Short mmCIF file of C-alpha atoms in Angstrom, two decimals:
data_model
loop_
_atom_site.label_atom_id
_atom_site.label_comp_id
_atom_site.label_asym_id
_atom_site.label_seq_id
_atom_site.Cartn_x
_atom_site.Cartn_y
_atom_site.Cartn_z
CA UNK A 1 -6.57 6.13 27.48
CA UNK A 2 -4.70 9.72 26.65
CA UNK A 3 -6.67 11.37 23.47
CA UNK A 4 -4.09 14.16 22.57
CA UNK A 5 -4.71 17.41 20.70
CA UNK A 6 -4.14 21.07 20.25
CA UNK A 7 -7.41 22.40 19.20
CA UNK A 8 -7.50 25.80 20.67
CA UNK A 9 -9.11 29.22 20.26
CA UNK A 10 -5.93 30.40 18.43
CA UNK A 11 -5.91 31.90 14.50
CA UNK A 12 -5.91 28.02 13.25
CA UNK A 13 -8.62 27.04 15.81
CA UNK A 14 -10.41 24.26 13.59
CA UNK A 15 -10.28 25.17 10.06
CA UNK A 16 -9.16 23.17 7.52
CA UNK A 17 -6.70 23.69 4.88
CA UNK A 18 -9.50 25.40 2.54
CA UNK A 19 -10.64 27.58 5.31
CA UNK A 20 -7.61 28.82 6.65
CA UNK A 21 -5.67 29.30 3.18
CA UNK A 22 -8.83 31.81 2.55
CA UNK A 23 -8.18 33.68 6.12
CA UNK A 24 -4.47 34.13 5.05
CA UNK A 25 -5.13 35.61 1.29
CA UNK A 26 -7.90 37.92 3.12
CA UNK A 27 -5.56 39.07 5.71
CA UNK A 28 -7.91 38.28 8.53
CA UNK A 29 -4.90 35.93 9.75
CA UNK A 30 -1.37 36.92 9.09
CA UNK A 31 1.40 34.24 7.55
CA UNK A 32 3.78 34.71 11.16
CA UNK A 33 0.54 33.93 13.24
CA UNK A 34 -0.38 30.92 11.50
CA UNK A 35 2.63 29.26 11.34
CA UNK A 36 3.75 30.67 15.30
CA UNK A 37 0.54 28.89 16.26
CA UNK A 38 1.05 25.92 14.22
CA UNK A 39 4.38 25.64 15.95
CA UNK A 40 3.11 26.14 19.20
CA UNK A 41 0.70 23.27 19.20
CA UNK A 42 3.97 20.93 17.65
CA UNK A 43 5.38 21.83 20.51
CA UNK A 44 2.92 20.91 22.76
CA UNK A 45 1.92 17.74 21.50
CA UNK A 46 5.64 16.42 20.55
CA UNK A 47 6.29 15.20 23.97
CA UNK A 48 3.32 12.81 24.05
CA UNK A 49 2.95 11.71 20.28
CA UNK A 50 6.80 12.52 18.77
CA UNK A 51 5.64 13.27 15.35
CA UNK A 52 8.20 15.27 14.40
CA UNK A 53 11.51 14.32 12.75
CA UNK A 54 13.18 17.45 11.85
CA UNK A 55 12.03 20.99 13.22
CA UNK A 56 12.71 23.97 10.97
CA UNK A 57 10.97 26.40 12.86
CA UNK A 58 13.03 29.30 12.56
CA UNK A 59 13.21 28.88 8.78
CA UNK A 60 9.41 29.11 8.40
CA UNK A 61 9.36 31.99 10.95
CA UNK A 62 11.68 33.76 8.11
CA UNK A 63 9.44 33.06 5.43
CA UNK A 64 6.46 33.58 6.95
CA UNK A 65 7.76 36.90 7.70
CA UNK A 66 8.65 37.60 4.24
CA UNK A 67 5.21 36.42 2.70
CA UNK A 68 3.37 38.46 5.35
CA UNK A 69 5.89 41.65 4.37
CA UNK A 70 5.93 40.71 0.31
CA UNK A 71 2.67 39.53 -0.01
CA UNK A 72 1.00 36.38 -1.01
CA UNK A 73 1.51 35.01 -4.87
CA UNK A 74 -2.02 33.20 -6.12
CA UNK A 75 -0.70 29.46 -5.24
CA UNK A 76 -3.98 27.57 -3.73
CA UNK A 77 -2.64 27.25 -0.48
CA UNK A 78 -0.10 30.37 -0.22
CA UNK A 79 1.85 30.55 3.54
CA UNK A 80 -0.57 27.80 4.94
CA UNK A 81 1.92 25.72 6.99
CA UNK A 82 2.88 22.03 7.02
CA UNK A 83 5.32 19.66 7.26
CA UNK A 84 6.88 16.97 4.60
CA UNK A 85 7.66 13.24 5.47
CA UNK A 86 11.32 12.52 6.19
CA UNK A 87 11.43 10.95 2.93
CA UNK A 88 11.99 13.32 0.40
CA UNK A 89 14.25 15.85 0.07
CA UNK A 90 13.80 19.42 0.86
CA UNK A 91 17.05 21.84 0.25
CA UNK A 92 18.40 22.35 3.73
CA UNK A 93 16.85 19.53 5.66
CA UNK A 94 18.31 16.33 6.02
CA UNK A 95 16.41 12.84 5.00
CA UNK A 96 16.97 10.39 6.91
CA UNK A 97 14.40 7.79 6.58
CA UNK A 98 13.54 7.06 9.73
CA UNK A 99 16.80 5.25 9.88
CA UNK A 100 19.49 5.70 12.91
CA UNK A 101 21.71 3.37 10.61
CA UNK A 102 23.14 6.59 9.16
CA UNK A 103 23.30 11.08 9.65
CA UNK A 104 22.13 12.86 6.83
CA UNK A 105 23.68 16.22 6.06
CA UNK A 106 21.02 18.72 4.40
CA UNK A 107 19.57 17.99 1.33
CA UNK A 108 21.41 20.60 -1.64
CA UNK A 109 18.16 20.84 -3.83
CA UNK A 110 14.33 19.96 -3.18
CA UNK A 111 13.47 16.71 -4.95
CA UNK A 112 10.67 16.52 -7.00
CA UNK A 113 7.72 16.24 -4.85
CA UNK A 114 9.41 19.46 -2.94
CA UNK A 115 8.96 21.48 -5.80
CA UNK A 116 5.25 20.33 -6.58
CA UNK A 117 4.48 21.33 -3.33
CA UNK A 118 6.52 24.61 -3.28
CA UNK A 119 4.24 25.03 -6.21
CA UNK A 120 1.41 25.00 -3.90
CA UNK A 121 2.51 28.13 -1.80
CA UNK A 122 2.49 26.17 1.58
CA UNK A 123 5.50 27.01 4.90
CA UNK A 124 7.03 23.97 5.44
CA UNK A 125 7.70 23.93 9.12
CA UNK A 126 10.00 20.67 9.17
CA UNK A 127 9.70 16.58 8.89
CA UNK A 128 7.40 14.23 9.66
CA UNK A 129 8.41 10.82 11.13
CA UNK A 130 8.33 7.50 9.26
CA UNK A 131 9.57 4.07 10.49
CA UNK A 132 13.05 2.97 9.04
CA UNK A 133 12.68 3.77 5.16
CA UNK A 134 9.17 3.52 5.12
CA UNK A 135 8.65 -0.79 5.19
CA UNK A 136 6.34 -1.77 8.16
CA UNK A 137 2.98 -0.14 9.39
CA UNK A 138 3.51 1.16 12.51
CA UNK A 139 5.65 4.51 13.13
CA UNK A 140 8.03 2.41 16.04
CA UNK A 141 11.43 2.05 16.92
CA UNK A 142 13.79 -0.29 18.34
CA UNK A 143 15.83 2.16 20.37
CA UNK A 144 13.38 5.60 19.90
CA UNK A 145 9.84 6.97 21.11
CA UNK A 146 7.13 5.65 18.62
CA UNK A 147 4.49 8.01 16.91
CA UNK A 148 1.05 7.43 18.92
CA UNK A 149 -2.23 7.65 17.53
CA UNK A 150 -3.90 11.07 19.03
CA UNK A 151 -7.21 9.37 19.22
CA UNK A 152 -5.48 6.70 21.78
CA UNK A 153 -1.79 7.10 23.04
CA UNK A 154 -1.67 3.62 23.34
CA UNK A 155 -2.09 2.69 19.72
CA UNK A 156 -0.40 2.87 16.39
CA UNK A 157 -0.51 6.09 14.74
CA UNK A 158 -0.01 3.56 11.74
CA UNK A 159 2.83 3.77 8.93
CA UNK A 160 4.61 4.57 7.09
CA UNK A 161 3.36 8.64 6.99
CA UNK A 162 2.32 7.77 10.89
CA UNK A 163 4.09 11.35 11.79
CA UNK A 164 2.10 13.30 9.32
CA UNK A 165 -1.04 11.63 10.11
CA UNK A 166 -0.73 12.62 13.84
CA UNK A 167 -0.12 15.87 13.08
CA UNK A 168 -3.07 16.46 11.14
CA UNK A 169 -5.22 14.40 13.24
CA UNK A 170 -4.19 16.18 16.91
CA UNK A 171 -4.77 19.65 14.79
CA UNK A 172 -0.90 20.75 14.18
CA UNK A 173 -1.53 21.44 10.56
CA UNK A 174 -4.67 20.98 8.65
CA UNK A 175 -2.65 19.57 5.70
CA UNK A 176 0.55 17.17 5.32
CA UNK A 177 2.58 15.63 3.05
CA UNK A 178 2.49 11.99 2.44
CA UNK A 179 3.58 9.14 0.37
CA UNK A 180 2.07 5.40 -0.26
CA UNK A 181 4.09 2.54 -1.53
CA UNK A 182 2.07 -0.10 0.23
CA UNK A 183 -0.45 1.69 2.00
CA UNK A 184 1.05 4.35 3.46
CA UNK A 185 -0.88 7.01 2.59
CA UNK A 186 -4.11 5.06 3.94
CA UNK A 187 -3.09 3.12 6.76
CA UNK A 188 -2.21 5.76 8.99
CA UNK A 189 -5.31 8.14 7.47
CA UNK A 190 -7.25 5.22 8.55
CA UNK A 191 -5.66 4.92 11.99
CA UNK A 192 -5.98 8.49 12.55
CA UNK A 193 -9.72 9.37 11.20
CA UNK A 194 -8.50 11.15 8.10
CA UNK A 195 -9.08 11.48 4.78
CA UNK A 196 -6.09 9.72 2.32
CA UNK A 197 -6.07 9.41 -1.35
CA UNK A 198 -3.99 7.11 -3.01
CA UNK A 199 -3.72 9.20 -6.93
CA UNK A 200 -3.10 7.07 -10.02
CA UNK A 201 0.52 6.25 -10.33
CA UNK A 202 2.20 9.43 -12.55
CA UNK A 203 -0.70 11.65 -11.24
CA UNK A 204 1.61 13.72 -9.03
CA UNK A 205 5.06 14.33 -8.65
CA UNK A 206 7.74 11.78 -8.05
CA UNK A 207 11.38 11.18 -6.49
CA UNK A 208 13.72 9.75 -9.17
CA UNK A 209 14.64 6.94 -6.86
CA UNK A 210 10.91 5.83 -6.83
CA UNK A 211 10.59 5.93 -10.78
CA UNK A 212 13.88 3.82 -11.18
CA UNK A 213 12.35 0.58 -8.85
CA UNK A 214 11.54 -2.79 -11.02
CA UNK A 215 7.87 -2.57 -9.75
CA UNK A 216 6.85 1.71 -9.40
CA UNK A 217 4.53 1.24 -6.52
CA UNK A 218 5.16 4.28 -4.58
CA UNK A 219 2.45 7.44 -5.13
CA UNK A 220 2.95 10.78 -3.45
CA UNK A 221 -0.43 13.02 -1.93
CA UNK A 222 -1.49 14.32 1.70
CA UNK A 223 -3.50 13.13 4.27
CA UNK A 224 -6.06 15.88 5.49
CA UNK A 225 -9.19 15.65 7.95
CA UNK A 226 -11.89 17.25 5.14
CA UNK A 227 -12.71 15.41 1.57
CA UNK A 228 -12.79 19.05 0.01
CA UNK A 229 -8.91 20.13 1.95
CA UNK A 230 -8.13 16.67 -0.39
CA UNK A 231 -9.74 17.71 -3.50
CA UNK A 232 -8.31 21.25 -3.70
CA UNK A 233 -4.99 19.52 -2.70
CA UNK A 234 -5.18 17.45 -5.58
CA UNK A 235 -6.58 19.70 -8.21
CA UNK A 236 -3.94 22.86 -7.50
CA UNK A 237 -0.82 20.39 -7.43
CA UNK A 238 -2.17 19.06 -11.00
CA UNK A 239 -1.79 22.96 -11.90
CA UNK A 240 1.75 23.78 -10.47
CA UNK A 241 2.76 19.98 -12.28
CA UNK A 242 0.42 18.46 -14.91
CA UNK A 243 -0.15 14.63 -14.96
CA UNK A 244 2.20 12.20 -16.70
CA UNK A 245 0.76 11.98 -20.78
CA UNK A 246 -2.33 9.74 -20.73
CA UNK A 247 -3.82 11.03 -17.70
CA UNK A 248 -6.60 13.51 -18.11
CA UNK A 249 -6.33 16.19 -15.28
CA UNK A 250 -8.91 15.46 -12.66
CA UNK A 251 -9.50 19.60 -11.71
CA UNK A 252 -11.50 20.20 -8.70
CA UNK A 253 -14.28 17.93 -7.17
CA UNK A 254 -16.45 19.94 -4.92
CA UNK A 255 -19.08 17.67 -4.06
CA UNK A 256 -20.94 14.51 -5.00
CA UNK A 257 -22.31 13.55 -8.17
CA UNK A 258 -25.91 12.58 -9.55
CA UNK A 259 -24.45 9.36 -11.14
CA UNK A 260 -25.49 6.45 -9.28
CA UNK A 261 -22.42 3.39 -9.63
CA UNK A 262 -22.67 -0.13 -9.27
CA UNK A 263 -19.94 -0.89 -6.56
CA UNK A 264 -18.52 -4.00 -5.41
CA UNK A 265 -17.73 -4.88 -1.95
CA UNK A 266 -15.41 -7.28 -0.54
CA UNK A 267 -14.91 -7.88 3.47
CA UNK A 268 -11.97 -10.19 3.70
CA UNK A 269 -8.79 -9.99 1.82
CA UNK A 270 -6.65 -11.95 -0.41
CA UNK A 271 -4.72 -13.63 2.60
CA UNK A 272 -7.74 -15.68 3.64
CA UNK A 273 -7.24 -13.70 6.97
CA UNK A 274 -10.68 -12.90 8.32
CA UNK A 275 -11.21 -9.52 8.95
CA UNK A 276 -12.05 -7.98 12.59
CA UNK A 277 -15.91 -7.73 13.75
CA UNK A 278 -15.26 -3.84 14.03
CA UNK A 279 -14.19 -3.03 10.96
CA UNK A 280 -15.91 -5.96 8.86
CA UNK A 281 -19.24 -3.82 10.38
CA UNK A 282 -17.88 -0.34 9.40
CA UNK A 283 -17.75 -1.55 5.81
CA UNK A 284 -20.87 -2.93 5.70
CA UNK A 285 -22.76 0.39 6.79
CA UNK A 286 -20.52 2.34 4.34
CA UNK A 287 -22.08 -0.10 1.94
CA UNK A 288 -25.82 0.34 3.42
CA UNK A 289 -25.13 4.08 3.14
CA UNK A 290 -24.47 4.36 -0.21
CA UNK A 291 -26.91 1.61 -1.18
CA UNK A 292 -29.68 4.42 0.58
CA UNK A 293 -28.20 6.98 -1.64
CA UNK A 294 -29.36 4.45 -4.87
CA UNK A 295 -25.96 3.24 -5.29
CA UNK A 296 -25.97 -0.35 -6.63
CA UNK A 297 -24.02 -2.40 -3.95
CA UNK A 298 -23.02 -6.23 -4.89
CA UNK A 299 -21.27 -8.69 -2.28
CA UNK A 300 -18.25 -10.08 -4.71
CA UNK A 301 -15.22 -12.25 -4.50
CA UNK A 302 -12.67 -10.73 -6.78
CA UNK A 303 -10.83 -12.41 -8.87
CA UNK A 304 -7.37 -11.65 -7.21
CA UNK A 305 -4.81 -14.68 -7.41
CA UNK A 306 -4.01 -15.59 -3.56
CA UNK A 307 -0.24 -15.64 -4.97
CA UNK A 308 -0.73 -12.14 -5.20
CA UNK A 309 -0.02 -11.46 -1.54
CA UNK A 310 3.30 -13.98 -1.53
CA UNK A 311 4.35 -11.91 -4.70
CA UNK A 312 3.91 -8.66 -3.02
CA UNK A 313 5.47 -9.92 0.00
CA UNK A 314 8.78 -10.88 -1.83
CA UNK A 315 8.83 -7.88 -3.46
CA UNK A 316 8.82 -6.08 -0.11
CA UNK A 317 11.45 -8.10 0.76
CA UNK A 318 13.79 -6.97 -1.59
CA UNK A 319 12.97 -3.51 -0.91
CA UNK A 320 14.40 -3.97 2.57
CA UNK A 321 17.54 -6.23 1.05
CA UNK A 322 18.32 -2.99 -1.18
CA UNK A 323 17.96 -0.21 1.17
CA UNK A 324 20.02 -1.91 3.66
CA UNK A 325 22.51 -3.69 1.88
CA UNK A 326 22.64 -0.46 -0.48
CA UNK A 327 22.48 1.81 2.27
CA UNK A 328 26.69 2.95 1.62
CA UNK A 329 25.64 3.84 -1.88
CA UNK A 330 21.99 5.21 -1.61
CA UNK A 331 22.47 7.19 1.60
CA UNK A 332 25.36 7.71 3.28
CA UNK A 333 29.47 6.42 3.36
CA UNK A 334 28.43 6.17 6.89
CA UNK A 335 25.80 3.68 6.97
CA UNK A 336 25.85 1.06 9.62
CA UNK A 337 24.05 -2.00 8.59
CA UNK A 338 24.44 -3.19 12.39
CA UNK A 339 21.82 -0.12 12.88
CA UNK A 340 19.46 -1.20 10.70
CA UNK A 341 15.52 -2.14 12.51
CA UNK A 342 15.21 -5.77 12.97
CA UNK A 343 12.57 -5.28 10.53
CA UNK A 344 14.18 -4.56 7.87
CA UNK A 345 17.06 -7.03 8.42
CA UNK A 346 14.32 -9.55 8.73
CA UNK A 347 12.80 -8.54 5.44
CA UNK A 348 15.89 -8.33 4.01
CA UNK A 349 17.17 -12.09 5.16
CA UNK A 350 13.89 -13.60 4.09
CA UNK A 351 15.16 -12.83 -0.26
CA UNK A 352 18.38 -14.89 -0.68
CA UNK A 353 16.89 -18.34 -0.57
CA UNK A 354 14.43 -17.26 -2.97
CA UNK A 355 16.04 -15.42 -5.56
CA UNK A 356 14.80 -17.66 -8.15
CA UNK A 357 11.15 -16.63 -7.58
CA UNK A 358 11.90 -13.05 -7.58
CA UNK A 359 11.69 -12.98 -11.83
CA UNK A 360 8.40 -14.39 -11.77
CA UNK A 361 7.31 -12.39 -8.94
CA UNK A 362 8.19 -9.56 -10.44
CA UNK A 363 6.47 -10.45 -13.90
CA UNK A 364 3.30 -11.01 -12.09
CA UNK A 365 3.62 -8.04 -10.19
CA UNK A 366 3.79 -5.80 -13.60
CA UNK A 367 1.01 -7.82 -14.81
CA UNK A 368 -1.65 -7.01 -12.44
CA UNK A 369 -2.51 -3.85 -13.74
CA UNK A 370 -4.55 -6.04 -16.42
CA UNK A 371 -6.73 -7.72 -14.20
CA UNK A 372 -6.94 -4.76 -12.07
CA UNK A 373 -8.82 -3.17 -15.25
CA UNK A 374 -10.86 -6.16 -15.97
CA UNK A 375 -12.43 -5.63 -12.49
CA UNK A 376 -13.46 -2.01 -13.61
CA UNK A 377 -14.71 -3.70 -16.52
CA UNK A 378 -17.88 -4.48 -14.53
CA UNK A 379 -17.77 -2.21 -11.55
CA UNK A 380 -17.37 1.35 -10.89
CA UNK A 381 -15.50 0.70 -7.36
CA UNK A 382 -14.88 -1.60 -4.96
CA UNK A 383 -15.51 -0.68 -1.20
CA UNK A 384 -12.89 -2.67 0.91
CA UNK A 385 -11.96 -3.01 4.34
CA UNK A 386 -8.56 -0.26 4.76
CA UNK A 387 -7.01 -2.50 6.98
CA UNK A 388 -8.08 -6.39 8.37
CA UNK A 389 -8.79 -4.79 12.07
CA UNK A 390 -7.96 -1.90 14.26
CA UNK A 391 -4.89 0.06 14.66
CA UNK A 392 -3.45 -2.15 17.36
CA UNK A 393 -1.41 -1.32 20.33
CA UNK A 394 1.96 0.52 20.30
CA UNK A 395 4.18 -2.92 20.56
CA UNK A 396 1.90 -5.24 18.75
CA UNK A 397 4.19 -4.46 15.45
CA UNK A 398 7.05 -3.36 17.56
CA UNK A 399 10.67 -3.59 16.39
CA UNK A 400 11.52 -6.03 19.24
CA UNK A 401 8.85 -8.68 18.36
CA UNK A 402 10.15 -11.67 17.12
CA UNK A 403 10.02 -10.80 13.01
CA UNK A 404 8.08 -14.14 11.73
CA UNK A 405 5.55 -13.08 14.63
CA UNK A 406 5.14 -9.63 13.46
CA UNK A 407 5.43 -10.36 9.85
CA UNK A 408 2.01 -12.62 10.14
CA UNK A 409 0.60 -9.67 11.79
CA UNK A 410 1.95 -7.12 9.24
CA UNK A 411 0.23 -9.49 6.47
CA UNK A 412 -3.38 -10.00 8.80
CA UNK A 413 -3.19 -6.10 9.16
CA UNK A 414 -2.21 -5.15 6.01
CA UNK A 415 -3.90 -7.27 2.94
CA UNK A 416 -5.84 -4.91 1.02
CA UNK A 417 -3.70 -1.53 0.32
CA UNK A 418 -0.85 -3.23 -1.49
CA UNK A 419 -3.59 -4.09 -4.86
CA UNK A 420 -3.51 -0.03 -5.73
CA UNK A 421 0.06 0.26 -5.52
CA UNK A 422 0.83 -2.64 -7.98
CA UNK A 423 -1.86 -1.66 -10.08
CA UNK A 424 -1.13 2.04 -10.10
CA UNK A 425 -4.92 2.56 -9.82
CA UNK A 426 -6.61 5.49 -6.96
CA UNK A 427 -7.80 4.62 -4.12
CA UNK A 428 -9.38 6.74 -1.16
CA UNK A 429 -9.14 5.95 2.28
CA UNK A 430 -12.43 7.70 4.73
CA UNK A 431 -13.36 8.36 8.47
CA UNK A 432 -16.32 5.75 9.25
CA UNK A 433 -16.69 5.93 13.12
CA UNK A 434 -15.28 4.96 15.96
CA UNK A 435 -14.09 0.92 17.72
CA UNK A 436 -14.23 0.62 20.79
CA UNK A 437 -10.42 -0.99 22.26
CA UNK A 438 -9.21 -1.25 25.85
CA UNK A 439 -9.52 1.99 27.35
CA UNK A 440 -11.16 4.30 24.98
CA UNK A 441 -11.93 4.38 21.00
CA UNK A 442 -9.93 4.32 17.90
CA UNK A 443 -11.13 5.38 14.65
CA UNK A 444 -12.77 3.20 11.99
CA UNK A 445 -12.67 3.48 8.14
CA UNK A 446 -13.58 2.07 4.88
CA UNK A 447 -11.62 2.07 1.22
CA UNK A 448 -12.81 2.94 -1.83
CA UNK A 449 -10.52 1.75 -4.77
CA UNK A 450 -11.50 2.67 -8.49
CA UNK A 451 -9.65 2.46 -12.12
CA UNK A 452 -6.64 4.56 -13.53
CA UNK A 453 -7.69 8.47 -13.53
CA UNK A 454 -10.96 7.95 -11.86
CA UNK A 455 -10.04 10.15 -9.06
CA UNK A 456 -12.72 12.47 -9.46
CA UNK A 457 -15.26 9.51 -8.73
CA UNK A 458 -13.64 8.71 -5.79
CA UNK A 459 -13.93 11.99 -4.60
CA UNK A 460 -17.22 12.46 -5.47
CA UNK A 461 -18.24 9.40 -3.07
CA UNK A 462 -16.14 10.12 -0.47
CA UNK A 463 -17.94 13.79 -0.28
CA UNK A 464 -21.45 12.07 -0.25
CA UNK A 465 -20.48 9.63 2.66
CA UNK A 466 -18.99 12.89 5.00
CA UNK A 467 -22.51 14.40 4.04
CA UNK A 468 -24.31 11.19 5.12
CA UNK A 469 -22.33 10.20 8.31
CA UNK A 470 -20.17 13.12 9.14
CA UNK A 471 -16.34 12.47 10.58
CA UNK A 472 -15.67 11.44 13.93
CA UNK A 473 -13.90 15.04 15.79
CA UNK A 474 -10.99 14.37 18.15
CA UNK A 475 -12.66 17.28 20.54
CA UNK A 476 -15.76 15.90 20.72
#
């Protein structure tokens, strides 16, 4: 095992986003030497993890220099630096999806998550990899370096933010953008030992081409390594860009609640796929934690139709149909569907003999924000499994496995995040511990799902469990 990091004695050392935004509005640490150390420990760990897409270094330099000259404005997280997933657009950079299939030439305008989080005051120091346009769960390549976890160089970093998550995790930046259209906000936060909320769908920011899909399933946030670097995150981008009408503004969480909750929890997920002994036990003592705490804790089946998980899959499907038979008109005159990840092309080839299921799949699909509700009808949350077993091995999901192999093991690894995307509801992915895997540990987690706009009790919990059973550090 290789456990990767850049935790040093330098002006970042360990603080999190909250802590080190305060250092840079006191002075104590100037703009330039936050984001010069921030790019010295991307450079250090690139070679071993190859987390970053796109490098804009000497742009940030610039504006670093220029906050540290002007001044800071009062955004909540003014010259703290970061990087944005290669999957929106940032004026300057190119987005390219994690696709070779195509070249991107720089973006002309930030897209609308770009401008939320200019909002925020943060130094965007470049991209963060994804795999090829964001549709498998594991940050690998057929013909490039994958993104490995820091815990573990031999496992997934997870997908599709799997660059971000590294970056946070090894101690790059304390913050990074991330997006979630089937998990992949959470599966990589879970991979990693971070913290990553899911919001409600219209809570932040969006890219047009997400709000124009038949199903909207994509949600934008950050994955961070402190519950309170997430809450501030979420409460100052609800300030720079209010919440779609209907949604009550969450504001800042900073710390648990007295309310006591009656919480279901389910083990195994929709597929039928039994879920690993590790994580199967992390959930459970999440559960026996939170039962201590007076929390009322009930073992439940939920009423989710099994078709569920052959709708979603379909859906999926077409997603990688569209991007790659589309990819002339969506991305580039020079797209090269020969390029395009087995993956994708195997998603993509498993819609035309079913295109008469589609309609109903996608009916369904639009429906399930009904049932979703009933569920809330009788429980506050539902404590989950993030993922059916550990991040696996670099190669287990690999582009070169044989794609009806590795699409049974994208559905045993992946069968609870996809509910909260269809939905739209929140849902909060947390540290638990640590497995045990061939040569060293990876880390462990447990999801907490909840109804539309009930961030703030998601938040609330996932402060109370970091109290009770503090994160797992990568230094320690």
């Amino acid at each position: 095992m290789t456990r990767v990091h850049a935790f040093t004695d330098d002006v970042l050392a360990d603080h999190d986003a909250v802590g080190l935004s305060a250092l840079l509005r006191s002075r104590e640490v100037g703009v330039l030497e936050a984001v010069d150390a921030a790019i010295a420990r991307a450079e250090q760990v690139q070679p071993a993890l190859c987390p970053v897409q796109h490098a804009a270094y000497d742009e940030a330099r610039r504006e670093a220099a220029r906050l540290d000259r002007d001044g800071l404005g009062d955004e909540a997280f003014a010259g703290l630096p970061t990087f944005m997933k290669d999957n929106v657009d940032v004026e300057g950079m190119p987005t390219n999806f994690g696709s070779v299939a195509y070249v991107a030439r720089p973006a002309r305008h930030d897209g609308g998550v770009m401008k939320q989080w200019r909002g925020l005051g943060t130094v965007t120091l470049g991209k963060s990899r994804l795999p090829e346009f964001g549709l498998t769960a594991s940050t690998e390549f057929l013909t490039e370096d994958p993104v490995r976890n820091p815990w573990h160089t031999g496992h997934s970093a997870g997908a599709s933010s799997g660059g971000a998550a590294a970056l946070v995790a090894a101690g790059v930046v304390p913050l990074a953008h991330a997006n979630d259209g089937g998990g992949s906000i959470r599966i990589p936060a879970a991979a990693c030992g971070l913290v990553g909320l899911k919001p409600t769908r219209g809570r932040l920011a969006a890219e047009l081409a997400d709000t124009v899909l038949p199903v909207q399933v994509v949600a934008q946030g950050a994955v961070s390594r402190t519950v309170r670097d997430t809450a501030h995150f979420l409460a100052a981008a609800e300030r720079v860009r209010p919440a779609r009408r209907g949604l009550r503004p969450v504001g800042l969480v900073e710390g648990p609640a007295a309310r006591r909750l009656r919480i279901a929890v389910m083990t195994d997920s929709v597929t039928d796929i039994p879920t690993d002994d590790a994580t199967r036990a992390s959930v459970l003592g999440t559960a026996d934690l939170l039962a201590a705490a007076g929390h009322e804790l009930v073992e439940e089946r939920l009423p989710i139709d099994p078709a569920f998980a052959d709708d979603f899959a379909l859906y999926w499907a077409l997603l990688g149909l569209l991007t790659s038979r589309l990819g002339k008109v969506l991305y580039s005159r020079d797209f090269d569907h020969a390029q395009v990840d087995p993956i994708v092309k195997g998603l993509a080839a498993m819609v035309p003999g079913r295109w008469r299921s589609l309609p109903g799949a996608i009916r369904r699909l639009r429906g399930a924000g009904a049932l979703y509700h009933e569920v809330f009808r009788r429980f506050d949350l539902v404590l989950t499994p993030t993922l059916g077993h550990v991040t696996p091995p670099i190669g287990h999901l690999g582009s070169d496995v044989e794609f009806d192999l590795v699409f049974e093991r994208l559905r045993a690894y992946v069968g609870f995040t996809p509910a909260a995307n269809v939905s739209g509801g929140p849902a909060i992915t947390v540290p638990t511990g640590l497995g045990e895997v061939e040569g060293g540990s990876v880390p462990l987690s447990a999801m907490l799902s909840a109804d539309h706009g009930q961030e703030r009790t998601l938040l609330e919990v996932a402060y109370e469990l970091e109290a009770a059973r503090p994160f797992p550090v990568i230094t320690g």
